[in-house]
Amino acid sequence: MAKLSVIVPFYNVQTFAPDMLRSLASNARADFEFILVDDCSTDRTPEILERAAGGRLPGARLVRHERNQGLATARNTGLDAAEGEYLAFLDGDDWLAPGYLPQLLSCIEELGCDFVRTDHVQCTGRERVIHRVPDGRRGEVLDPRDAILPADTSTSVDYPYAWAGMYHRRLKDAGLLHFPDGLRTAEDRPWIWRLHRKAESFAVLGLLGVFYRRGVASSLTQIGDVRQLDFIRSFDQVLTETAEDPRADEFLPKAVRTYCAIIAHHLSNIDRFEPQVARRLKTLSTAAMKRMPQDLLTAALDSMDLDRSVRLRRLRWMDRLLPTRDAGGPDRKETAA
């Protein structure tokens, strides 16, 4: 068995893939495997990955999708192929510092916990900004459930980046590491909530070594098309699963407030969406708020700053003024776009 499996999905990142692969080579070890998942790229990415798997990157294995299925499913494909005792995720347009993975592996082995979370460096052009896990306790084994709250403060579940950490295989065997298939964005939100609710131990490390490339033109965070609206399905899953938790009364206010904050964020950037997607965003957001426990929704809106609160209250108010519509009517075509 490999000691570590590193899962890296790639989709049309020919400009950045060589840097990523070189950074993996600077972290290679005889007992490491690198699962390169080509999610049906249409540029030169497959050629670059073939060369890496052909010997340029020690321990590399190439897995291909016959059709594009999105980041969540690509990560699941890599998980299914992974043989390592420990697992890590990366994205095809990011990169690692030399020797980072062996250091991270040494830390999680020494701590003996289910998973570790790390800080990262966000790279936008030439700008570099350190983003830290929102938990000040470093190098200490903790209960993941205790890191979910408080509701009105940024906590570990608000730092969902799968690539900012390492995970023991027992989490995969317990069904905690797979992502919701088919989600095109926010796939890591149900994932991080489930991990913190169901894993037994974790730790936060101050180790820096992941460089996250922001502002890539092909990234879904930069594209205002219908795929962005998958955050609704993602957070619906968070609410559904959290409602079944024994501590639902404690955790649901946090889940509802976070859901509202994400809706408000997208509404504040609505001009970047295609017109029909912008309309769909409002429709789906309104319906999502109606599905939330109304007492928790009211409390969440009361706790928010004025700008976000007004945006969300306006949707609630407008919905009360409009006649009931058939939710399966004109919007079906937009959903299939």
PDB file of N, CA, C and O in Angstrom, residues 99-138:
ATOM      1  N   GLY A  99       8.886  19.813  -0.916  1.00  0.00           N
ATOM      2  CA  GLY A  99       8.955  19.122   0.363  1.00  0.00           C
ATOM      3  C   GLY A  99       7.768  19.301   1.278  1.00  0.00           C
ATOM      4  O   GLY A  99       7.771  18.810   2.418  1.00  0.00           O
ATOM      5  N   TYR A 100       6.721  19.956   0.794  1.00  0.00           N
ATOM      6  CA  TYR A 100       5.555  20.238   1.638  1.00  0.00           C
ATOM      7  C   TYR A 100       4.817  18.964   2.039  1.00  0.00           C
ATOM      8  O   TYR A 100       4.461  18.780   3.207  1.00  0.00           O
ATOM      9  N   LEU A 101       4.556  18.071   1.090  1.00  0.00           N
ATOM     10  CA  LEU A 101       3.771  16.866   1.389  1.00  0.00           C
ATOM     11  C   LEU A 101       4.459  15.957   2.408  1.00  0.00           C
ATOM     12  O   LEU A 101       3.785  15.463   3.333  1.00  0.00           O
ATOM     13  N   PRO A 102       5.758  15.698   2.297  1.00  0.00           N
ATOM     14  CA  PRO A 102       6.400  14.898   3.352  1.00  0.00           C
ATOM     15  C   PRO A 102       6.296  15.531   4.737  1.00  0.00           C
ATOM     16  O   PRO A 102       6.105  14.831   5.733  1.00  0.00           O
ATOM     17  N   GLN A 103       6.405  16.869   4.807  1.00  0.00           N
ATOM     18  CA  GLN A 103       6.251  17.549   6.096  1.00  0.00           C
ATOM     19  C   GLN A 103       4.840  17.374   6.648  1.00  0.00           C
ATOM     20  O   GLN A 103       4.657  17.079   7.840  1.00  0.00           O
ATOM     21  N   LEU A 104       3.846  17.555   5.780  1.00  0.00           N
ATOM     22  CA  LEU A 104       2.456  17.436   6.208  1.00  0.00           C
ATOM     23  C   LEU A 104       2.150  16.019   6.672  1.00  0.00           C
ATOM     24  O   LEU A 104       1.478  15.801   7.682  1.00  0.00           O
ATOM     25  N   LEU A 105       2.654  15.044   5.935  1.00  0.00           N
ATOM     26  CA  LEU A 105       2.460  13.644   6.309  1.00  0.00           C
ATOM     27  C   LEU A 105       3.085  13.353   7.671  1.00  0.00           C
ATOM     28  O   LEU A 105       2.479  12.676   8.520  1.00  0.00           O
ATOM     29  N   SER A 106       4.289  13.860   7.909  1.00  0.00           N
ATOM     30  CA  SER A 106       4.953  13.658   9.188  1.00  0.00           C
ATOM     31  C   SER A 106       4.124  14.234  10.340  1.00  0.00           C
ATOM     32  O   SER A 106       4.007  13.611  11.411  1.00  0.00           O
ATOM     33  N   CYS A 107       3.497  15.396  10.108  1.00  0.00           N
ATOM     34  CA  CYS A 107       2.687  16.035  11.152  1.00  0.00           C
ATOM     35  C   CYS A 107       1.454  15.211  11.495  1.00  0.00           C
ATOM     36  O   CYS A 107       1.150  14.990  12.671  1.00  0.00           O
ATOM     37  N   ILE A 108       0.728  14.737  10.471  1.00  0.00           N
ATOM     38  CA  ILE A 108      -0.506  14.003  10.760  1.00  0.00           C
ATOM     39  C   ILE A 108      -0.192  12.647  11.389  1.00  0.00           C
ATOM     40  O   ILE A 108      -0.925  12.176  12.267  1.00  0.00           O
ATOM     41  N   GLU A 109       0.919  12.037  10.991  1.00  0.00           N
ATOM     42  CA  GLU A 109       1.303  10.763  11.613  1.00  0.00           C
ATOM     43  C   GLU A 109       1.660  10.969  13.084  1.00  0.00           C
ATOM     44  O   GLU A 109       1.300  10.156  13.941  1.00  0.00           O
ATOM     45  N   GLU A 110       2.364  12.048  13.373  1.00  0.00           N
ATOM     46  CA  GLU A 110       2.766  12.325  14.752  1.00  0.00           C
ATOM     47  C   GLU A 110       1.555  12.614  15.634  1.00  0.00           C
ATOM     48  O   GLU A 110       1.483  12.167  16.786  1.00  0.00           O
ATOM     49  N   LEU A 111       0.571  13.341  15.090  1.00  0.00           N
ATOM     50  CA  LEU A 111      -0.616  13.690  15.860  1.00  0.00           C
ATOM     51  C   LEU A 111      -1.588  12.518  15.999  1.00  0.00           C
ATOM     52  O   LEU A 111      -2.324  12.416  16.972  1.00  0.00           O
ATOM     53  N   GLY A 112      -1.634  11.643  14.981  1.00  0.00           N
ATOM     54  CA  GLY A 112      -2.484  10.457  15.028  1.00  0.00           C
ATOM     55  C   GLY A 112      -3.971  10.740  14.876  1.00  0.00           C
ATOM     56  O   GLY A 112      -4.798   9.908  15.261  1.00  0.00           O
ATOM     57  N   CYS A 113      -4.342  11.902  14.304  1.00  0.00           N
ATOM     58  CA  CYS A 113      -5.752  12.263  14.182  1.00  0.00           C
ATOM     59  C   CYS A 113      -6.311  11.870  12.811  1.00  0.00           C
ATOM     60  O   CYS A 113      -5.579  11.466  11.910  1.00  0.00           O
ATOM     61  N   ASP A 114      -7.637  12.018  12.667  1.00  0.00           N
ATOM     62  CA  ASP A 114      -8.301  11.641  11.420  1.00  0.00           C
ATOM     63  C   ASP A 114      -7.901  12.534  10.253  1.00  0.00           C
ATOM     64  O   ASP A 114      -7.755  12.071   9.121  1.00  0.00           O
ATOM     65  N   PHE A 115      -7.807  13.850  10.514  1.00  0.00           N
ATOM     66  CA  PHE A 115      -7.421  14.761   9.437  1.00  0.00           C
ATOM     67  C   PHE A 115      -6.779  16.011  10.005  1.00  0.00           C
ATOM     68  O   PHE A 115      -6.952  16.339  11.184  1.00  0.00           O
ATOM     69  N   VAL A 116      -6.021  16.693   9.172  1.00  0.00           N
ATOM     70  CA  VAL A 116      -5.419  17.978   9.538  1.00  0.00           C
ATOM     71  C   VAL A 116      -5.816  19.008   8.496  1.00  0.00           C
ATOM     72  O   VAL A 116      -6.043  18.691   7.329  1.00  0.00           O
ATOM     73  N   ARG A 117      -5.900  20.258   8.955  1.00  0.00           N
ATOM     74  CA  ARG A 117      -6.205  21.384   8.084  1.00  0.00           C
ATOM     75  C   ARG A 117      -5.043  22.365   8.139  1.00  0.00           C
ATOM     76  O   ARG A 117      -4.425  22.553   9.200  1.00  0.00           O
ATOM     77  N   THR A 118      -4.745  23.006   7.003  1.00  0.00           N
ATOM     78  CA  THR A 118      -3.591  23.890   6.932  1.00  0.00           C
ATOM     79  C   THR A 118      -3.976  25.253   6.365  1.00  0.00           C
ATOM     80  O   THR A 118      -4.972  25.403   5.649  1.00  0.00           O
ATOM     81  N   ASP A 119      -3.152  26.234   6.674  1.00  0.00           N
ATOM     82  CA  ASP A 119      -3.270  27.536   6.036  1.00  0.00           C
ATOM     83  C   ASP A 119      -2.854  27.411   4.569  1.00  0.00           C
ATOM     84  O   ASP A 119      -2.311  26.381   4.152  1.00  0.00           O
ATOM     85  N   HIS A 120      -3.093  28.449   3.772  1.00  0.00           N
ATOM     86  CA  HIS A 120      -2.649  28.416   2.378  1.00  0.00           C
ATOM     87  C   HIS A 120      -2.322  29.828   1.899  1.00  0.00           C
ATOM     88  O   HIS A 120      -2.668  30.818   2.553  1.00  0.00           O
ATOM     89  N   VAL A 121      -1.673  29.899   0.761  1.00  0.00           N
ATOM     90  CA  VAL A 121      -1.315  31.178   0.146  1.00  0.00           C
ATOM     91  C   VAL A 121      -2.191  31.381  -1.082  1.00  0.00           C
ATOM     92  O   VAL A 121      -2.177  30.562  -1.997  1.00  0.00           O
ATOM     93  N   GLN A 122      -2.965  32.454  -1.078  1.00  0.00           N
ATOM     94  CA  GLN A 122      -3.795  32.782  -2.243  1.00  0.00           C
ATOM     95  C   GLN A 122      -2.992  33.668  -3.183  1.00  0.00           C
ATOM     96  O   GLN A 122      -2.412  34.674  -2.767  1.00  0.00           O
ATOM     97  N   CYS A 123      -2.966  33.288  -4.450  1.00  0.00           N
ATOM     98  CA  CYS A 123      -2.157  33.979  -5.449  1.00  0.00           C
ATOM     99  C   CYS A 123      -3.064  34.583  -6.516  1.00  0.00           C
ATOM    100  O   CYS A 123      -3.742  33.861  -7.242  1.00  0.00           O
ATOM    101  N   THR A 124      -3.073  35.898  -6.601  1.00  0.00           N
ATOM    102  CA  THR A 124      -3.840  36.609  -7.618  1.00  0.00           C
ATOM    103  C   THR A 124      -2.864  37.458  -8.409  1.00  0.00           C
ATOM    104  O   THR A 124      -2.388  38.485  -7.916  1.00  0.00           O
ATOM    105  N   GLY A 125      -2.532  36.998  -9.625  1.00  0.00           N
ATOM    106  CA  GLY A 125      -1.460  37.660 -10.356  1.00  0.00           C
ATOM    107  C   GLY A 125      -0.164  37.528  -9.575  1.00  0.00           C
ATOM    108  O   GLY A 125       0.248  36.427  -9.223  1.00  0.00           O
ATOM    109  N   ARG A 126       0.450  38.660  -9.248  1.00  0.00           N
ATOM    110  CA  ARG A 126       1.691  38.632  -8.463  1.00  0.00           C
ATOM    111  C   ARG A 126       1.451  38.857  -6.973  1.00  0.00           C
ATOM    112  O   ARG A 126       2.394  38.819  -6.180  1.00  0.00           O
ATOM    113  N   GLU A 127       0.217  39.081  -6.606  1.00  0.00           N
ATOM    114  CA  GLU A 127      -0.103  39.307  -5.203  1.00  0.00           C
ATOM    115  C   GLU A 127      -0.173  37.983  -4.444  1.00  0.00           C
ATOM    116  O   GLU A 127      -0.709  36.999  -4.951  1.00  0.00           O
ATOM    117  N   ARG A 128       0.368  37.966  -3.226  1.00  0.00           N
ATOM    118  CA  ARG A 128       0.343  36.788  -2.374  1.00  0.00           C
ATOM    119  C   ARG A 128      -0.270  37.168  -1.023  1.00  0.00           C
ATOM    120  O   ARG A 128       0.192  38.103  -0.367  1.00  0.00           O
ATOM    121  N   VAL A 129      -1.315  36.436  -0.620  1.00  0.00           N
ATOM    122  CA  VAL A 129      -1.988  36.701   0.652  1.00  0.00           C
ATOM    123  C   VAL A 129      -2.155  35.383   1.389  1.00  0.00           C
ATOM    124  O   VAL A 129      -2.650  34.400   0.823  1.00  0.00           O
ATOM    125  N   ILE A 130      -1.757  35.351   2.657  1.00  0.00           N
ATOM    126  CA  ILE A 130      -1.914  34.146   3.470  1.00  0.00           C
ATOM    127  C   ILE A 130      -3.335  34.092   4.034  1.00  0.00           C
ATOM    128  O   ILE A 130      -3.821  35.063   4.618  1.00  0.00           O
ATOM    129  N   HIS A 131      -4.004  32.960   3.827  1.00  0.00           N
ATOM    130  CA  HIS A 131      -5.323  32.725   4.409  1.00  0.00           C
ATOM    131  C   HIS A 131      -5.195  31.619   5.450  1.00  0.00           C
ATOM    132  O   HIS A 131      -4.654  30.550   5.150  1.00  0.00           O
ATOM    133  N   ARG A 132      -5.702  31.883   6.628  1.00  0.00           N
ATOM    134  CA  ARG A 132      -5.507  30.967   7.742  1.00  0.00           C
ATOM    135  C   ARG A 132      -6.800  30.241   8.106  1.00  0.00           C
ATOM    136  O   ARG A 132      -7.894  30.797   7.994  1.00  0.00           O
ATOM    137  N   VAL A 133      -6.656  29.019   8.555  1.00  0.00           N
ATOM    138  CA  VAL A 133      -7.799  28.277   9.099  1.00  0.00           C
ATOM    139  C   VAL A 133      -8.358  29.096  10.253  1.00  0.00           C
ATOM    140  O   VAL A 133      -7.600  29.541  11.125  1.00  0.00           O
ATOM    141  N   PRO A 134      -9.689  29.331  10.289  1.00  0.00           N
ATOM    142  CA  PRO A 134     -10.260  30.174  11.351  1.00  0.00           C
ATOM    143  C   PRO A 134     -10.375  29.452  12.690  1.00  0.00           C
ATOM    144  O   PRO A 134     -11.461  29.296  13.257  1.00  0.00           O
ATOM    145  N   ASP A 135      -9.250  28.978  13.166  1.00  0.00           N
ATOM    146  CA  ASP A 135      -9.170  28.356  14.494  1.00  0.00           C
ATOM    147  C   ASP A 135      -7.759  28.601  15.011  1.00  0.00           C
ATOM    148  O   ASP A 135      -6.785  28.204  14.369  1.00  0.00           O
ATOM    149  N   GLY A 136      -7.646  29.249  16.138  1.00  0.00           N
ATOM    150  CA  GLY A 136      -6.336  29.645  16.641  1.00  0.00           C
ATOM    151  C   GLY A 136      -5.540  28.544  17.310  1.00  0.00           C
ATOM    152  O   GLY A 136      -4.353  28.719  17.593  1.00  0.00           O
ATOM    153  N   ARG A 137      -6.177  27.390  17.566  1.00  0.00           N
ATOM    154  CA  ARG A 137      -5.480  26.311  18.265  1.00  0.00           C
ATOM    155  C   ARG A 137      -4.679  25.498  17.242  1.00  0.00           C
ATOM    156  O   ARG A 137      -5.237  24.824  16.393  1.00  0.00           O
ATOM    157  N   ARG A 138      -3.358  25.528  17.342  1.00  0.00           N
ATOM    158  CA  ARG A 138      -2.489  24.890  16.353  1.00  0.00           C
ATOM    159  C   ARG A 138      -1.718  23.718  16.960  1.00  0.00           C
ATOM    160  O   ARG A 138      -1.248  23.791  18.094  1.00  0.00           O
TER     161      ARG A 138
END
